[in-house]
Coordinates of C-alpha atoms in Angstrom, one line a residue:
M1 CA 62.7 -10.1 -6.9
Q2 CA 63.0 -7.5 -9.7
K3 CA 64.2 -4.1 -8.5
L4 CA 61.9 -1.2 -9.4
K5 CA 63.2 1.4 -11.8
E6 CA 64.3 4.5 -10.0
T7 CA 62.9 8.0 -10.7
F8 CA 64.6 9.7 -13.6
I9 CA 64.6 13.4 -14.1
D10 CA 66.6 14.8 -17.0
K11 CA 69.1 17.5 -16.1
N12 CA 67.6 19.9 -18.6
A13 CA 64.0 19.7 -17.2
I14 CA 62.9 22.8 -15.5
L15 CA 61.2 22.3 -12.2
G16 CA 59.6 24.9 -10.0
N17 CA 59.6 25.1 -6.2
N18 CA 58.0 22.8 -3.7
I19 CA 57.3 20.0 -6.2
F20 CA 56.5 16.5 -4.9
I21 CA 57.7 13.6 -7.1
G22 CA 56.8 10.0 -6.4
N23 CA 58.5 6.7 -7.1
S24 CA 59.5 5.5 -10.6
V25 CA 58.7 8.8 -12.3
T26 CA 60.2 9.7 -15.6
I27 CA 60.6 13.4 -16.6
E28 CA 62.4 13.9 -19.9
K29 CA 64.3 16.9 -21.2
D30 CA 62.4 19.9 -22.5
V31 CA 59.8 19.7 -19.7
V32 CA 58.7 22.6 -17.6
I33 CA 56.7 22.1 -14.4
G34 CA 55.4 24.9 -12.2
N35 CA 55.5 25.4 -8.5
N36 CA 53.6 23.3 -6.0
T37 CA 52.7 20.5 -8.4
Q38 CA 52.4 17.0 -7.2
I39 CA 53.5 14.0 -9.3
G40 CA 52.4 10.5 -8.2
N41 CA 54.1 7.2 -8.7
N42 CA 55.0 5.8 -12.2
V43 CA 54.1 9.0 -14.0
T44 CA 55.7 9.7 -17.3
I45 CA 56.2 13.2 -18.6
L46 CA 57.7 13.4 -22.0
S47 CA 59.6 16.1 -23.9
G48 CA 57.6 19.1 -25.0
S49 CA 55.3 19.1 -21.9
R50 CA 54.6 22.4 -20.1
I51 CA 52.7 22.0 -16.8
G52 CA 51.5 24.9 -14.6
E53 CA 51.3 25.4 -10.9
N54 CA 49.4 23.6 -8.2
C55 CA 48.5 20.6 -10.4
Q56 CA 48.0 17.1 -9.2
I57 CA 49.1 14.3 -11.5
H58 CA 48.2 10.9 -10.2
S59 CA 49.9 7.5 -10.6
N60 CA 50.6 6.1 -14.1
A61 CA 49.5 9.1 -16.1
V62 CA 51.4 9.6 -19.4
L63 CA 51.7 13.2 -20.5
G64 CA 53.1 14.5 -23.8
G65 CA 53.1 11.2 -25.7
V66 CA 53.6 11.0 -29.4
P67 CA 50.3 11.8 -31.3
Q68 CA 48.3 8.8 -32.4
D69 CA 48.0 10.2 -35.9
L70 CA 49.6 9.0 -39.1
K71 CA 50.3 12.5 -40.3
F72 CA 52.7 13.1 -37.4
K73 CA 56.3 12.9 -38.8
G74 CA 58.2 13.7 -35.7
E75 CA 57.9 17.5 -35.8
Y76 CA 58.5 19.5 -32.7
T77 CA 55.2 20.0 -30.9
L78 CA 54.0 20.8 -27.3
L79 CA 51.5 19.8 -24.6
E80 CA 50.5 22.8 -22.5
I81 CA 48.7 22.3 -19.3
G82 CA 47.6 25.3 -17.1
D83 CA 47.3 25.7 -13.4
N84 CA 45.2 23.9 -10.7
N85 CA 44.4 20.8 -12.8
I86 CA 43.7 17.4 -11.3
I87 CA 44.8 14.6 -13.6
R88 CA 43.9 11.2 -12.3
E89 CA 45.3 7.7 -12.7
F90 CA 46.2 6.3 -16.1
V91 CA 45.2 9.5 -18.0
T92 CA 47.0 9.9 -21.4
I93 CA 47.3 13.3 -23.1
N94 CA 49.2 13.5 -26.4
R95 CA 51.0 16.5 -27.7
G96 CA 50.1 18.3 -30.9
T97 CA 50.9 17.7 -34.6
I98 CA 51.8 20.0 -37.4
S99 CA 48.1 20.9 -37.6
K100 CA 48.1 23.2 -34.6
G101 CA 51.5 22.5 -33.0
K102 CA 50.2 21.9 -29.5
T103 CA 47.6 20.3 -27.3
C104 CA 46.2 22.8 -24.7
I105 CA 44.6 22.2 -21.4
G106 CA 43.4 25.3 -19.5
N107 CA 43.0 25.8 -15.7
S108 CA 41.1 24.1 -12.9
N109 CA 40.0 21.0 -14.8
L110 CA 39.4 17.5 -13.4
I111 CA 40.4 14.8 -15.8
M112 CA 39.3 11.4 -14.3
S113 CA 41.0 8.1 -14.5
N114 CA 41.7 6.4 -17.8
A115 CA 40.6 9.3 -19.9
H116 CA 42.4 10.0 -23.2
I117 CA 42.9 13.4 -24.8
G118 CA 44.2 13.3 -28.3
H119 CA 46.5 15.5 -30.3
D120 CA 45.8 19.2 -30.9
C121 CA 42.8 19.3 -28.6
V122 CA 41.9 22.5 -26.8
I123 CA 40.3 22.0 -23.4
G124 CA 39.1 25.2 -21.6
N125 CA 38.7 25.9 -17.9
N126 CA 36.7 24.4 -15.0
S127 CA 35.6 21.3 -16.9
I128 CA 35.1 17.7 -15.8
I129 CA 36.2 14.9 -18.1
G130 CA 34.8 11.7 -16.7
F131 CA 36.5 8.3 -16.3
S132 CA 37.4 6.5 -19.6
V133 CA 36.3 9.4 -21.8
G134 CA 37.9 9.2 -25.2
V135 CA 38.6 12.6 -26.8
A136 CA 39.8 12.3 -30.4
G137 CA 42.2 14.7 -32.1
E138 CA 41.5 18.4 -32.6
V139 CA 38.4 18.5 -30.4
I140 CA 37.5 21.8 -28.7
V141 CA 35.9 21.7 -25.2
Q142 CA 34.9 25.1 -24.0
D143 CA 34.7 26.3 -20.3
W144 CA 32.5 24.6 -17.6
V145 CA 31.8 21.5 -19.6
N146 CA 30.8 18.2 -17.8
I147 CA 31.5 15.1 -19.9
S148 CA 30.3 11.9 -18.1
G149 CA 32.1 8.6 -18.1
L150 CA 32.7 6.3 -21.1
T151 CA 31.8 9.0 -23.6
A152 CA 33.5 9.0 -27.0
I153 CA 34.0 12.3 -28.9
H154 CA 34.7 12.3 -32.6
Q155 CA 37.6 14.3 -34.0
F156 CA 37.1 18.0 -34.8
S157 CA 33.9 18.1 -32.6
V158 CA 33.2 21.3 -30.6
I159 CA 31.5 21.2 -27.1
G160 CA 30.0 24.5 -26.1
E161 CA 30.4 26.1 -22.7
H162 CA 28.3 24.9 -19.8
A163 CA 27.2 21.9 -21.7
M164 CA 26.6 18.5 -20.0
I165 CA 27.0 15.2 -21.8
S166 CA 25.5 12.1 -20.3
G167 CA 27.5 8.9 -19.8
L168 CA 28.1 6.4 -22.6
S169 CA 27.4 9.0 -25.2
R170 CA 28.7 9.0 -28.8
V171 CA 29.5 12.5 -29.9
V172 CA 29.7 12.9 -33.6
K173 CA 28.2 16.4 -34.0
D174 CA 28.8 19.7 -32.2
V175 CA 27.1 20.3 -28.9
P176 CA 25.9 23.9 -28.4
P177 CA 26.5 25.8 -25.1
Y178 CA 24.2 25.5 -22.0
V179 CA 22.5 22.2 -23.0
V180 CA 22.2 18.7 -21.7
V181 CA 22.6 16.0 -24.3
A182 CA 21.7 12.3 -24.0
H183 CA 20.2 9.3 -25.8
E184 CA 21.4 7.4 -28.9
P185 CA 21.7 9.0 -31.4
L186 CA 22.8 11.9 -29.2
R187 CA 20.2 14.7 -29.0
F188 CA 19.1 17.7 -27.1
A189 CA 17.6 16.7 -23.7
G190 CA 17.1 20.1 -22.2
V191 CA 19.0 23.1 -20.8
N192 CA 21.6 22.5 -18.1
S193 CA 19.6 24.5 -15.6
V194 CA 21.2 22.9 -12.5
G195 CA 24.7 23.6 -13.7
L196 CA 23.8 27.2 -14.7
K197 CA 22.2 27.9 -11.3
R198 CA 25.3 26.7 -9.6
R199 CA 27.4 29.2 -11.7
G200 CA 25.2 32.2 -10.9
F201 CA 22.7 32.3 -13.8
N202 CA 19.4 33.6 -12.6
S203 CA 16.0 32.1 -13.5
R204 CA 15.3 34.9 -16.1
K205 CA 18.5 34.1 -17.9
I206 CA 17.9 30.4 -17.9
D207 CA 14.3 31.0 -19.2
E208 CA 15.8 33.0 -22.1
I209 CA 18.2 30.2 -23.0
R210 CA 15.4 27.7 -22.8
S211 CA 13.2 29.8 -25.1
I212 CA 15.9 30.1 -27.6
Y213 CA 16.5 26.3 -27.7
R214 CA 12.8 25.6 -27.9
I215 CA 12.9 27.4 -31.3
I216 CA 16.0 25.6 -32.5
F217 CA 15.2 22.1 -31.2
Q218 CA 11.5 21.7 -30.4
E219 CA 9.6 23.5 -33.0
K220 CA 10.8 21.4 -35.9
R221 CA 12.1 24.4 -37.9
N222 CA 14.8 24.7 -40.5
T223 CA 17.9 25.7 -38.6
K224 CA 18.6 28.8 -40.6
F225 CA 15.0 29.9 -40.3
A226 CA 15.1 29.3 -36.5
L227 CA 18.3 31.4 -36.2
D228 CA 16.6 34.2 -38.1
I229 CA 13.6 34.2 -35.8
I230 CA 15.9 34.3 -32.7
N231 CA 17.9 37.1 -34.2
E232 CA 14.8 39.2 -34.9
E233 CA 12.7 38.4 -31.8
F234 CA 15.1 38.1 -28.9
E235 CA 16.9 41.0 -27.3
Q236 CA 20.7 41.0 -27.9
T237 CA 22.4 39.4 -25.0
V238 CA 25.8 37.6 -24.4
E239 CA 24.0 34.2 -24.2
R240 CA 21.8 34.8 -27.3
D241 CA 24.8 35.8 -29.4
K242 CA 27.0 32.9 -28.1
I243 CA 24.3 30.4 -29.2
L244 CA 23.7 32.0 -32.6
N245 CA 27.4 32.3 -33.3
F246 CA 28.1 28.7 -32.2
V247 CA 25.4 27.2 -34.5
R248 CA 26.3 29.4 -37.4
Q249 CA 30.0 28.5 -37.1
S250 CA 29.5 24.8 -36.7
K251 CA 31.4 22.8 -39.4
R252 CA 30.1 19.4 -38.4
G253 CA 26.5 20.5 -37.7
I254 CA 24.9 20.4 -34.3
I255 CA 23.3 17.5 -32.4
K256 CA 19.8 16.4 -33.1
G257 CA 16.7 18.1 -31.7
F258 CA 14.2 17.0 -29.1
E259 CA 11.9 14.0 -30.0
I260 CA 8.4 13.9 -28.6

């Protein structure tokens, strides 16, 4: 019978208080792990990883791996993970490249089993990344996003806050905030009203968001013209300005509109 490899923790790794470490774990040098974090069996945490407090890292996760990008030439880069994250089985998260220098995961995210997050990504707070989701390099996911299972996200894409992406989606364009997207090719399927209500948005605010997106996606207008109408006809609010700024700043262009 082959003997299991014992847990290895480099003497130069910095570990906080009250950390649980399972069997056959590898923690390399230049790793920092905060208080009260739990690390399951067979987890590998590689050099350059920074992990916050109260995180749960489940079995066979690999954190801080070398970027899967040909422009990476071995430069010093980081993976930064905040507090209160749940990282499930077989998740892989790569560190950054010279492009941004680090991959960043915020606070209180749930990353489900077999998900992959590529180099130089920025994941915000309170998001759910479903099982076997593939997030390519340099993707930005803002706060309170829900990405359902088996979704693939093209590099450099931006997912706006409070957006929900249906399962098996192929994301090749930017997804604006507050929307639900589905179908193939991916397109606007409505406002994420259920999620917004759960997070304290009232009916009046949701109706405002719905009216804005009706002009952008359902009235078959040129995007620039639609944004001009919204800017002129809608009272200035935080949500209105976030939508306008997101669409204006999109480099890849936004997802398709509603089809009747």
